[in-house]
Amino acid sequence: MRCHWNRILACRLHANQHLQRGVALAVRSSQNLKSAGSSSRQYSGTGTIARDCGSQQTTRVRFAPSPTGYLHLGGLRTALYNYLLAQQNGGKLILRIEDTDQTRYVPGAADSLIRAMEWAGIKFDEGPGLGGPHEPYHQSKRLDLYKEHATTLLDHGHAYRCFCTPERLSLVRLEAQKAGRTASYDRKCAMLSKQESQERANKGEPFVIRMKVPEGKTIVQDEVHGKVEFANKEVDDSVLMKGDGYPTYHLANVVDDHLMGITHVIRGQEWLPSAPKHVLLYDMFGWDAPKFAHVPLLLNPDKSKLSKRSGDVNVEDYRDKGYFPEAVVNFVALLGWHPGTTEEIFDMKGLTAAFTLKNIQQSNAVVLREKLDWINKTHLLRRAETEEGLKEMAAILRPKLEADLGPLSGEHSNDYIARVISTLKERIKNIYDVPALCGYFFKAPTYTSDESVAYRKKIGDETLRAVLPLALERFRADEGTELSNEAAKQILKDVADKLGLKLPVVMNALRYTVSGVKVGAAVPETLATLGRPCVVNRMGHVLARINASNEQDTARTV
């Protein structure tokens, strides 16, 4: 443990020395960021701190969520793309919790995010609970580090204290809006001398620290959008350190990405307008910036931005609705990325082999539930190809069955549930469809729903009274033996032939008898899955109901 911390302290000492060298280089530049002159440089500096402490060859990426709630689909996609890039290159994926905005912090959200990632099959190499050479991985526990770096920027003229009150800032925004300008700070406090700024701070006057954006332009080289140029006059002097001592995203993510040796920053397109600020910060510190890849936004079918008001946007929502993790991962991977082929169905191994940053599209991606349903159905069929896959689905489905239908009887083992899934696989898109659509495999029908009453009327009691006695006799004939699909099919055919009825008429009579609904799997497969004792029992029950109903009708007539 002592060796571990000594290494971190050594890295930090080296970082400070490197930082001073980088700032000195920028100060000596003829068009440096400290001066009021223009600057059109993309990056400057002599390398990253973390790479000085480790390998220069390792791909290092991070997923850095804010613990403000559940994991959004867009967050899962960002984490997935980072994971795939790391897996492809034998790199490392770091989980960093960006919890510096205490007003939005939700207790337990970080643990919920981690559980959702585990469910999706995304594994981290460093992070909370995992450890690593750059602990701690909660930004709220790294405040001294941000203060040190903010002070360095302040000392070298790349930042300044802002003493403006919230009331004044509101007026500045209001005036900008009235004038039709983008609301941005008017740099009043940038005009303060160092002496006055220091004196006011010494007196305890509240302040924040803002970055001092130079004149000129900033170029962001993005892996998705290519070369993106920003006029610095359109880049606001953003707050780097808030009055409560916490950093903003702009400072904290740049400092941490550098110190943790992040080589690629993959994040949502909404951060592209902030990218010039981050490039400038790297330049101010004299650091090499990582490669950026800003991935497209996720939209609703009506092209509005996907948000919590849109319905199911959280990964947990899809998990709780019975979607398979591999289906959700497959689905989000295709939201803004394509493999360059017509293939659309992937497991994690296939995604790892196919993924490239160059195939991430610039246009926004529309989230279509129908597409997810189709992908989930395809993965369901894949799972159903093996006995192991069916058993796994049965184990997932059992709690849902008991929650929706009540306790299951002893005969409803996981093996039986697996047979039900196998029978219904072509009819369902999601295993959670089973209790909603086909609860009759586990509970006897009541025959009282509007659908059931209409179905009985369509078939006709006369047909039921003709078919059921003969069918009941045939199913009882081999009592004690297992009912196969072929045996059930033959009995139905024999009954139809003997009564001179069309086979579909007999099948409808039996479907109503055992299920009470008109839609489901093929009748012979349904009968075989339910088993001979269940089929015989339900046939006897329905026949008794029909006879009782007929007796009541006769009595009323008399």
Coordinates of C-alpha atoms in Angstrom, one line a residue:
M1 CA 0.0 0.0 0.0
R2 CA 2.8 2.4 0.9
C3 CA 4.5 1.6 -2.5
H4 CA 1.2 2.3 -4.2
W5 CA 0.8 5.7 -2.7
N6 CA 4.4 6.6 -3.2
R7 CA 3.9 5.9 -6.9
I8 CA 0.9 8.2 -7.0
L9 CA 2.7 11.0 -5.1
A10 CA 5.6 10.6 -7.5
C11 CA 3.3 10.9 -10.4
R12 CA 1.7 14.0 -9.0
L13 CA 5.1 15.6 -8.3
H14 CA 6.1 14.8 -11.9
A15 CA 2.7 16.2 -13.0
N16 CA 3.3 19.5 -11.3
Q17 CA 6.8 19.8 -12.8
H18 CA 5.4 18.8 -16.2
L19 CA 2.6 21.3 -15.8
Q20 CA 5.0 24.1 -15.0
R21 CA 7.1 23.2 -18.1
G22 CA 4.0 23.2 -20.3
V23 CA 2.8 26.5 -19.0
A24 CA 6.2 28.0 -19.4
L25 CA 6.3 26.8 -23.0
A26 CA 2.9 28.4 -23.7
V27 CA 4.0 31.7 -22.0
R28 CA 7.1 31.9 -24.2
S29 CA 5.1 31.4 -27.4
S30 CA 4.8 34.5 -29.6
Q31 CA 1.0 34.1 -29.7
N32 CA 0.6 32.4 -26.4
L33 CA -2.8 32.0 -24.6
K34 CA -1.8 34.2 -21.7
S35 CA -1.5 37.3 -23.9
A36 CA -4.4 39.1 -25.6
G37 CA -3.1 38.2 -29.0
S38 CA -4.8 35.7 -31.3
S39 CA -4.2 32.0 -31.2
S40 CA -5.2 29.3 -33.8
R41 CA -3.2 26.5 -32.4
Q42 CA -4.9 23.1 -31.9
Y43 CA -2.7 21.7 -29.2
S44 CA 0.7 22.3 -27.6
G45 CA 2.8 20.7 -24.9
T46 CA 5.1 17.8 -24.4
G47 CA 2.9 14.8 -23.5
T48 CA 0.6 13.5 -20.8
I49 CA 1.4 13.0 -17.2
A50 CA -0.1 9.5 -16.9
R51 CA 1.8 8.3 -19.9
D52 CA 5.0 9.4 -18.2
C53 CA 4.1 7.1 -15.4
G54 CA 3.1 4.2 -17.6
S55 CA 2.8 2.8 -21.1
Q56 CA 2.5 5.1 -24.1
Q57 CA 1.0 2.3 -26.1
T58 CA -2.1 1.3 -24.1
T59 CA -5.5 2.5 -25.3
R60 CA -7.2 4.0 -22.2
V61 CA -10.8 5.1 -22.4
R62 CA -13.3 6.1 -19.7
F63 CA -17.0 6.2 -18.9
A64 CA -17.7 9.1 -16.6
P65 CA -21.3 9.2 -15.6
S66 CA -22.9 11.7 -13.2
P67 CA -24.8 9.9 -10.4
T68 CA -28.1 11.7 -11.0
G69 CA -30.4 8.8 -11.7
Y70 CA -30.7 5.7 -13.8
L71 CA -28.5 4.8 -16.8
H72 CA -29.9 6.4 -19.9
L73 CA -29.7 4.5 -23.2
G74 CA -27.3 7.2 -24.5
G75 CA -25.1 6.5 -21.5
L76 CA -25.0 2.8 -22.2
R77 CA -24.1 3.5 -25.8
T78 CA -21.2 5.7 -24.8
A79 CA -20.0 3.1 -22.3
L80 CA -20.3 0.4 -25.0
Y81 CA -18.4 2.3 -27.6
N82 CA -15.6 2.9 -25.1
Y83 CA -15.6 -0.7 -24.0
L84 CA -15.5 -2.0 -27.6
L85 CA -12.5 0.2 -28.5
A86 CA -10.6 -0.9 -25.4
Q87 CA -11.4 -4.6 -26.0
Q88 CA -10.3 -4.2 -29.7
N89 CA -6.9 -2.7 -28.7
G90 CA -6.1 -4.6 -25.6
G91 CA -6.7 -1.4 -23.6
K92 CA -8.3 -0.4 -20.4
L93 CA -11.8 0.9 -19.6
I94 CA -12.0 3.2 -16.6
L95 CA -15.1 4.0 -14.6
R96 CA -15.0 7.5 -13.1
I97 CA -17.9 9.0 -11.2
E98 CA -18.3 12.7 -11.9
D99 CA -20.2 13.7 -8.8
T100 CA -19.0 17.3 -8.5
D101 CA -22.5 18.8 -9.0
Q102 CA -23.9 18.2 -5.5
T103 CA -27.3 19.8 -6.4
R104 CA -28.0 16.9 -8.8
Y105 CA -26.5 14.1 -6.8
V106 CA -28.8 11.2 -6.2
P107 CA -27.8 8.7 -3.4
G108 CA -27.4 5.2 -4.7
A109 CA -27.4 6.3 -8.3
A110 CA -23.7 5.3 -8.8
D111 CA -24.3 1.8 -7.5
S112 CA -27.4 1.5 -9.8
L113 CA -25.3 2.6 -12.8
I114 CA -22.7 -0.1 -12.0
R115 CA -25.3 -2.8 -11.7
A116 CA -26.9 -1.8 -15.0
M117 CA -23.4 -2.0 -16.6
E118 CA -22.8 -5.5 -15.2
W119 CA -26.2 -6.6 -16.5
A120 CA -25.2 -5.3 -20.0
G121 CA -21.9 -7.2 -19.9
I122 CA -19.6 -4.2 -19.8
K123 CA -16.7 -4.7 -17.5
F124 CA -14.3 -2.1 -16.2
D125 CA -10.6 -2.4 -15.5
E126 CA -10.3 0.5 -13.0
G127 CA -12.8 2.4 -10.9
P128 CA -14.8 2.4 -7.6
G129 CA -14.6 -0.9 -6.0
L130 CA -12.0 -2.1 -8.5
G131 CA -9.1 0.1 -7.5
G132 CA -6.4 1.2 -9.9
P133 CA -3.3 3.4 -10.1
H134 CA -5.3 6.7 -10.2
E135 CA -7.5 6.4 -7.2
P136 CA -9.8 7.8 -6.1
Y137 CA -12.2 7.5 -9.0
H138 CA -14.9 9.7 -7.5
Q139 CA -14.3 13.3 -8.5
S140 CA -15.7 14.6 -5.2
K141 CA -12.7 13.0 -3.5
R142 CA -10.2 14.8 -5.9
L143 CA -11.1 18.4 -5.0
D144 CA -7.6 19.4 -3.9
L145 CA -6.2 18.3 -7.3
Y146 CA -8.6 20.5 -9.2
K147 CA -7.9 23.5 -6.9
E148 CA -4.1 23.1 -7.5
H149 CA -4.6 23.1 -11.3
A150 CA -7.1 26.0 -11.2
T151 CA -4.6 28.0 -9.1
T152 CA -1.9 27.3 -11.6
L153 CA -4.0 28.6 -14.5
L154 CA -4.8 31.7 -12.3
D155 CA -1.2 32.3 -11.6
H156 CA -0.2 32.2 -15.2
G157 CA -3.0 34.4 -16.5
H158 CA -5.1 31.7 -18.2
A159 CA -7.9 32.2 -15.7
Y160 CA -9.3 34.9 -13.4
R161 CA -11.5 35.4 -10.4
C162 CA -15.0 36.5 -11.1
F163 CA -16.8 38.3 -8.2
C164 CA -20.0 39.0 -10.1
T165 CA -23.2 38.3 -8.1
P166 CA -25.9 36.0 -9.4
E167 CA -28.1 39.0 -9.8
R168 CA -25.6 40.8 -12.1
L169 CA -25.1 37.7 -14.2
S170 CA -28.9 37.4 -14.7
L171 CA -28.9 41.0 -16.0
V172 CA -26.0 40.2 -18.3
R173 CA -27.9 37.2 -19.7
L174 CA -31.1 39.2 -20.1
E175 CA -29.4 42.1 -21.9
A176 CA -27.8 39.6 -24.3
Q177 CA -31.1 38.0 -25.0
K178 CA -32.8 41.4 -25.7
A179 CA -30.0 42.2 -28.1
G180 CA -30.3 38.9 -29.9
R181 CA -26.9 37.7 -28.8
T182 CA -25.8 34.4 -27.3
A183 CA -25.8 34.7 -23.6
S184 CA -22.3 34.8 -22.3
Y185 CA -20.3 36.5 -19.6
D186 CA -19.1 40.0 -20.5
R187 CA -15.7 39.6 -18.9
K188 CA -16.0 42.5 -16.5
C189 CA -13.8 40.8 -13.9
A190 CA -11.2 39.9 -16.5
M191 CA -10.3 43.5 -16.5
L192 CA -9.4 43.5 -12.8
S193 CA -5.7 43.7 -11.9
K194 CA -4.1 40.8 -10.1
Q195 CA -3.6 43.0 -7.1
E196 CA -7.2 44.0 -6.8
S197 CA -8.4 40.5 -7.5
Q198 CA -6.2 39.1 -4.7
E199 CA -7.2 41.8 -2.3
R200 CA -10.9 41.2 -2.8
A201 CA -10.3 37.4 -2.4
N202 CA -8.3 38.0 0.8
K203 CA -11.2 40.0 2.2
G204 CA -13.5 37.0 1.8
E205 CA -15.5 38.2 -1.1
P206 CA -17.2 35.3 -2.9
F207 CA -15.8 34.4 -6.3
V208 CA -15.6 31.7 -9.0
I209 CA -12.7 31.1 -11.3
R210 CA -13.3 31.5 -15.0
M211 CA -11.0 30.4 -17.9
K212 CA -9.7 33.3 -20.0
V213 CA -10.4 32.4 -23.6
P214 CA -7.8 34.0 -26.0
E215 CA -8.6 35.7 -29.3
G216 CA -8.3 33.7 -32.5
K217 CA -9.8 30.4 -33.3
T218 CA -9.6 26.8 -31.9
I219 CA -9.7 23.7 -34.0
V220 CA -11.1 20.4 -32.7
Q221 CA -10.1 17.4 -34.7
D222 CA -12.9 14.9 -34.2
E223 CA -12.9 11.2 -35.2
V224 CA -16.6 11.5 -36.2
H225 CA -17.0 15.1 -37.5
G226 CA -13.5 15.7 -38.8
K227 CA -11.9 19.2 -38.5
V228 CA -14.3 21.5 -36.6
E229 CA -13.3 25.2 -36.3
F230 CA -14.6 27.5 -33.6
A231 CA -14.1 31.3 -33.4
N232 CA -12.9 32.0 -29.9
K233 CA -15.1 35.1 -29.7
E234 CA -18.0 32.6 -29.6
V235 CA -16.5 30.6 -26.8
D236 CA -17.6 31.7 -23.3
D237 CA -15.2 32.3 -20.4
S238 CA -16.7 29.3 -18.6
V239 CA -16.5 28.8 -14.8
L240 CA -13.8 26.3 -13.9
M241 CA -14.1 26.4 -10.1
K242 CA -17.4 27.2 -8.4
G243 CA -17.8 29.2 -5.2
D244 CA -18.4 26.1 -3.2
G245 CA -14.9 24.8 -4.0
Y246 CA -16.1 22.2 -6.5
P247 CA -14.9 22.2 -10.1
T248 CA -17.1 22.3 -13.2
Y249 CA -17.1 19.6 -15.8
H250 CA -14.8 21.5 -18.0
L251 CA -11.9 21.6 -15.6
A252 CA -12.4 18.3 -13.8
N253 CA -12.7 16.2 -16.9
V254 CA -9.7 17.7 -18.6
V255 CA -7.5 17.3 -15.5
D256 CA -8.7 13.7 -14.8
D257 CA -8.5 12.6 -18.4
H258 CA -4.9 13.8 -18.6
L259 CA -3.8 12.4 -15.2
M260 CA -5.4 9.1 -16.0
G261 CA -3.8 8.8 -19.4
I262 CA -7.0 8.8 -21.4
T263 CA -6.2 8.4 -25.1
H264 CA -9.7 8.6 -26.5
V265 CA -12.7 10.6 -25.3
I266 CA -15.9 9.2 -26.7
R267 CA -19.0 11.1 -25.7
G268 CA -22.3 12.6 -26.9
Q269 CA -22.5 15.2 -29.6
E270 CA -24.0 17.6 -27.1
W271 CA -20.5 18.1 -25.8
L272 CA -19.0 19.2 -29.2
P273 CA -19.7 22.9 -28.5
S274 CA -17.7 22.5 -25.3
A275 CA -14.8 20.8 -27.0
P276 CA -12.9 24.1 -27.9
K277 CA -12.9 24.9 -24.2
H278 CA -11.3 21.6 -23.4
V279 CA -8.8 21.9 -26.3
L280 CA -7.8 25.4 -25.0
L281 CA -7.4 24.0 -21.4
Y282 CA -5.1 21.3 -22.7
D283 CA -3.2 24.0 -24.5
M284 CA -3.0 26.2 -21.4
F285 CA -1.6 23.3 -19.4
G286 CA 0.8 22.4 -22.2
W287 CA -0.6 18.9 -22.5
D288 CA -1.4 16.7 -25.5
A289 CA -5.1 16.2 -25.9
P290 CA -6.7 12.8 -26.4
K291 CA -8.6 11.9 -29.6
F292 CA -12.2 13.1 -29.5
A293 CA -15.2 11.3 -30.9
H294 CA -18.6 13.0 -30.5
V295 CA -21.4 10.5 -31.2
P296 CA -24.8 11.5 -32.5
L297 CA -27.8 12.3 -30.4
L298 CA -30.6 9.9 -29.8
L299 CA -34.1 11.0 -31.0
N300 CA -37.7 9.9 -30.6
P301 CA -39.5 8.8 -33.8
D302 CA -40.9 12.4 -34.0
K303 CA -37.3 13.6 -34.1
S304 CA -37.5 15.2 -30.7
K305 CA -34.6 14.6 -28.3
L306 CA -34.9 11.4 -26.3
S307 CA -35.6 12.3 -22.8
K308 CA -37.3 10.9 -19.6
R309 CA -40.6 12.5 -20.7
S310 CA -40.5 10.3 -23.8
G311 CA -41.1 7.1 -22.0
D312 CA -38.6 4.2 -21.6
V313 CA -35.2 5.8 -21.9
N314 CA -33.4 4.1 -19.1
V315 CA -31.6 0.7 -19.4
E316 CA -33.3 -0.5 -16.2
D317 CA -36.7 0.1 -17.9
Y318 CA -35.8 -2.4 -20.7
R319 CA -34.3 -4.9 -18.3
D320 CA -37.5 -4.8 -16.2
K321 CA -39.6 -5.3 -19.3
G322 CA -37.8 -8.6 -20.1
Y323 CA -35.4 -7.5 -22.9
F324 CA -32.2 -9.5 -23.0
P325 CA -29.0 -7.7 -22.2
E326 CA -27.4 -8.8 -25.5
A327 CA -30.4 -7.5 -27.4
V328 CA -30.3 -4.1 -25.7
V329 CA -26.5 -3.9 -26.3
N330 CA -27.0 -4.9 -29.9
F331 CA -29.7 -2.3 -30.3
V332 CA -27.8 0.6 -28.8
A333 CA -24.7 -0.3 -30.8
L334 CA -26.6 0.4 -34.0
L335 CA -27.9 3.7 -32.8
G336 CA -25.3 5.8 -34.7
W337 CA -22.9 3.1 -35.8
H338 CA -23.0 0.6 -38.7
P339 CA -20.7 -2.3 -39.4
G340 CA -20.2 -1.5 -43.1
T341 CA -22.2 -4.6 -44.0
T342 CA -25.9 -5.6 -44.0
E343 CA -25.4 -7.6 -40.7
E344 CA -27.5 -6.3 -37.8
I345 CA -27.4 -9.1 -35.2
F346 CA -24.4 -9.1 -33.0
D347 CA -23.3 -10.5 -29.7
M348 CA -20.5 -8.7 -27.7
K349 CA -17.8 -10.7 -29.4
G350 CA -19.1 -9.9 -32.9
L351 CA -19.4 -6.2 -32.0
T352 CA -15.9 -6.1 -30.7
A353 CA -14.6 -7.5 -34.0
A354 CA -16.7 -5.2 -36.1
F355 CA -16.5 -1.9 -34.3
T356 CA -14.6 1.1 -35.7
L357 CA -14.8 4.8 -34.9
K358 CA -14.8 5.6 -38.6
N359 CA -18.2 3.9 -39.0
I360 CA -19.9 6.2 -36.4
Q361 CA -22.3 8.4 -38.3
Q362 CA -22.7 12.2 -37.9
S363 CA -26.5 12.2 -38.3
N364 CA -28.7 11.7 -35.2
A365 CA -30.1 8.2 -34.5
V366 CA -33.8 7.5 -34.1
V367 CA -34.8 5.1 -31.3
L368 CA -37.5 2.7 -32.6
R369 CA -39.0 0.2 -30.2
E370 CA -40.1 -2.0 -33.2
K371 CA -36.4 -2.4 -34.1
L372 CA -35.5 -3.4 -30.5
D373 CA -38.4 -5.9 -30.5
W374 CA -37.1 -7.5 -33.7
I375 CA -33.6 -7.7 -32.4
N376 CA -34.8 -9.1 -29.1
K377 CA -36.9 -11.7 -30.9
T378 CA -33.8 -12.8 -33.0
H379 CA -31.7 -13.2 -29.8
L380 CA -34.6 -15.1 -28.2
L381 CA -34.6 -17.6 -31.1
R382 CA -30.8 -17.9 -30.8
R383 CA -31.1 -18.7 -27.1
A384 CA -33.9 -21.2 -27.8
E385 CA -31.6 -23.2 -30.1
T386 CA -29.9 -24.8 -27.1
E387 CA -31.2 -26.6 -24.0
E388 CA -28.9 -24.3 -21.9
G389 CA -30.4 -21.2 -23.5
L390 CA -33.9 -22.4 -22.8
K391 CA -33.1 -23.1 -19.2
E392 CA -31.6 -19.7 -18.7
M393 CA -34.7 -18.0 -20.2
A394 CA -36.9 -20.2 -17.9
A395 CA -35.0 -18.9 -14.8
I396 CA -35.4 -15.3 -16.0
L397 CA -39.1 -15.8 -16.7
R398 CA -40.1 -17.6 -13.5
P399 CA -40.2 -14.6 -11.1
K400 CA -42.3 -12.7 -13.7
L401 CA -44.8 -15.5 -13.9
E402 CA -45.2 -15.7 -10.2
A403 CA -45.5 -11.9 -9.9
D404 CA -48.2 -11.8 -12.6
L405 CA -50.0 -15.1 -12.1
G406 CA -49.3 -16.0 -8.5
P407 CA -47.5 -19.0 -7.1
L408 CA -46.8 -21.8 -9.5
S409 CA -47.7 -25.4 -8.8
G410 CA -45.0 -28.0 -8.3
E411 CA -45.5 -29.4 -11.8
H412 CA -44.4 -26.0 -13.3
S413 CA -40.7 -26.7 -13.0
N414 CA -38.1 -24.7 -14.9
D415 CA -38.0 -27.6 -17.4
Y416 CA -41.7 -27.1 -18.0
I417 CA -41.3 -23.3 -18.4
A418 CA -38.5 -24.0 -20.9
R419 CA -40.9 -26.2 -22.9
V420 CA -43.5 -23.5 -22.9
I421 CA -40.9 -21.0 -24.2
S422 CA -39.9 -23.4 -26.9
T423 CA -43.5 -23.9 -27.9
L424 CA -44.2 -20.1 -28.1
K425 CA -40.8 -18.9 -29.4
E426 CA -42.2 -18.1 -32.9
R427 CA -45.2 -16.3 -31.4
I428 CA -43.5 -14.0 -28.9
K429 CA -41.0 -11.1 -29.2
N430 CA -40.1 -11.1 -25.5
I431 CA -40.3 -13.8 -22.9
Y432 CA -42.4 -11.5 -20.7
D433 CA -45.1 -11.8 -23.3
V434 CA -45.8 -15.3 -21.9
P435 CA -47.8 -14.4 -18.8
A436 CA -49.6 -11.6 -20.6
L437 CA -50.6 -13.6 -23.7
C438 CA -50.4 -17.3 -22.7
G439 CA -51.0 -17.5 -19.0
Y440 CA -53.1 -20.6 -19.6
F441 CA -50.0 -22.7 -19.7
F442 CA -49.8 -22.1 -15.9
K443 CA -53.3 -21.3 -14.8
A444 CA -56.6 -22.8 -16.0
P445 CA -58.6 -20.4 -18.1
T446 CA -61.7 -18.7 -16.6
Y447 CA -63.5 -18.5 -20.0
T448 CA -65.1 -15.2 -18.8
S449 CA -63.2 -12.6 -20.8
D450 CA -64.9 -10.8 -23.7
E451 CA -62.4 -12.5 -26.1
S452 CA -63.2 -16.0 -24.7
V453 CA -67.0 -15.5 -24.7
A454 CA -66.8 -14.3 -28.4
Y455 CA -64.6 -17.2 -29.3
R456 CA -67.0 -19.7 -27.8
K457 CA -69.9 -18.1 -29.6
K458 CA -68.0 -18.3 -32.9
I459 CA -67.2 -22.0 -32.5
G460 CA -70.7 -22.8 -31.2
D461 CA -71.8 -25.1 -28.4
E462 CA -73.1 -27.6 -30.8
T463 CA -69.7 -28.1 -32.2
L464 CA -68.1 -28.3 -28.8
R465 CA -70.7 -30.9 -27.7
A466 CA -69.9 -33.0 -30.7
V467 CA -66.1 -32.7 -30.6
L468 CA -65.2 -32.9 -26.9
P469 CA -66.7 -36.2 -25.9
L470 CA -64.9 -38.1 -28.7
A471 CA -61.7 -36.1 -28.2
L472 CA -61.8 -36.8 -24.5
E473 CA -62.2 -40.5 -25.1
R474 CA -59.2 -40.6 -27.4
F475 CA -56.9 -38.6 -25.1
R476 CA -57.9 -40.8 -22.1
A477 CA -57.2 -43.9 -24.1
D478 CA -53.4 -43.7 -23.6
E479 CA -53.5 -42.1 -20.2
G480 CA -50.2 -42.6 -18.4
T481 CA -48.1 -42.1 -21.6
E482 CA -46.5 -38.8 -22.5
L483 CA -48.4 -36.8 -25.2
S484 CA -46.2 -35.9 -28.1
N485 CA -46.9 -33.4 -30.9
E486 CA -47.4 -36.2 -33.4
A487 CA -49.8 -38.1 -31.2
A488 CA -51.9 -35.0 -30.5
K489 CA -52.0 -34.2 -34.2
Q490 CA -53.2 -37.7 -35.1
I491 CA -56.0 -37.6 -32.5
L492 CA -57.3 -34.3 -33.9
K493 CA -57.2 -35.7 -37.4
D494 CA -59.0 -38.9 -36.3
V495 CA -61.7 -36.9 -34.5
A496 CA -62.3 -34.7 -37.6
D497 CA -62.5 -37.7 -39.9
K498 CA -64.9 -39.5 -37.7
L499 CA -67.2 -36.5 -37.2
G500 CA -66.9 -35.4 -40.9
L501 CA -65.6 -32.0 -39.8
K502 CA -62.8 -30.0 -41.2
L503 CA -59.6 -30.2 -39.2
P504 CA -59.5 -26.4 -38.4
V505 CA -63.0 -26.7 -36.8
V506 CA -61.7 -29.4 -34.4
M507 CA -58.6 -27.5 -33.7
N508 CA -60.5 -24.4 -32.8
A509 CA -62.7 -26.4 -30.4
L510 CA -59.6 -27.8 -28.7
R511 CA -57.8 -24.4 -28.6
Y512 CA -60.8 -22.8 -26.9
T513 CA -61.0 -25.7 -24.5
V514 CA -57.4 -25.6 -23.2
S515 CA -56.7 -21.9 -23.6
G516 CA -59.9 -19.9 -23.8
V517 CA -58.3 -17.6 -26.4
K518 CA -58.1 -17.8 -30.2
V519 CA -54.5 -16.9 -30.7
G520 CA -51.5 -19.0 -29.7
A521 CA -49.0 -21.6 -30.8
A522 CA -50.1 -24.5 -33.0
V523 CA -52.8 -26.6 -31.3
P524 CA -50.9 -29.9 -31.3
E525 CA -47.8 -28.3 -29.8
T526 CA -49.9 -26.5 -27.2
L527 CA -51.7 -29.8 -26.2
A528 CA -48.4 -31.7 -26.0
T529 CA -46.8 -28.9 -23.9
L530 CA -49.7 -28.8 -21.5
G531 CA -49.6 -32.6 -21.1
R532 CA -52.2 -35.3 -21.2
P533 CA -53.6 -34.9 -17.6
C534 CA -54.1 -31.1 -18.0
V535 CA -55.7 -31.5 -21.4
V536 CA -58.1 -34.2 -20.2
N537 CA -59.0 -32.2 -17.1
R538 CA -59.8 -29.0 -19.0
M539 CA -61.8 -30.9 -21.6
G540 CA -63.9 -32.4 -18.9
H541 CA -64.4 -29.0 -17.2
V542 CA -65.5 -27.3 -20.4
L543 CA -67.8 -30.2 -21.4
A544 CA -69.5 -29.9 -17.9
R545 CA -69.9 -26.1 -18.3
I546 CA -71.5 -26.6 -21.7
N547 CA -73.9 -29.3 -20.5
A548 CA -74.8 -27.2 -17.5
S549 CA -75.5 -24.2 -19.7
N550 CA -77.6 -26.3 -22.0
E551 CA -79.7 -27.7 -19.0
Q552 CA -80.3 -24.1 -17.8
D553 CA -81.4 -23.1 -21.3
T554 CA -83.8 -26.1 -21.4
A555 CA -85.2 -25.3 -18.0
R556 CA -85.9 -21.7 -19.0
T557 CA -87.7 -22.8 -22.1
V558 CA -89.9 -25.2 -20.2

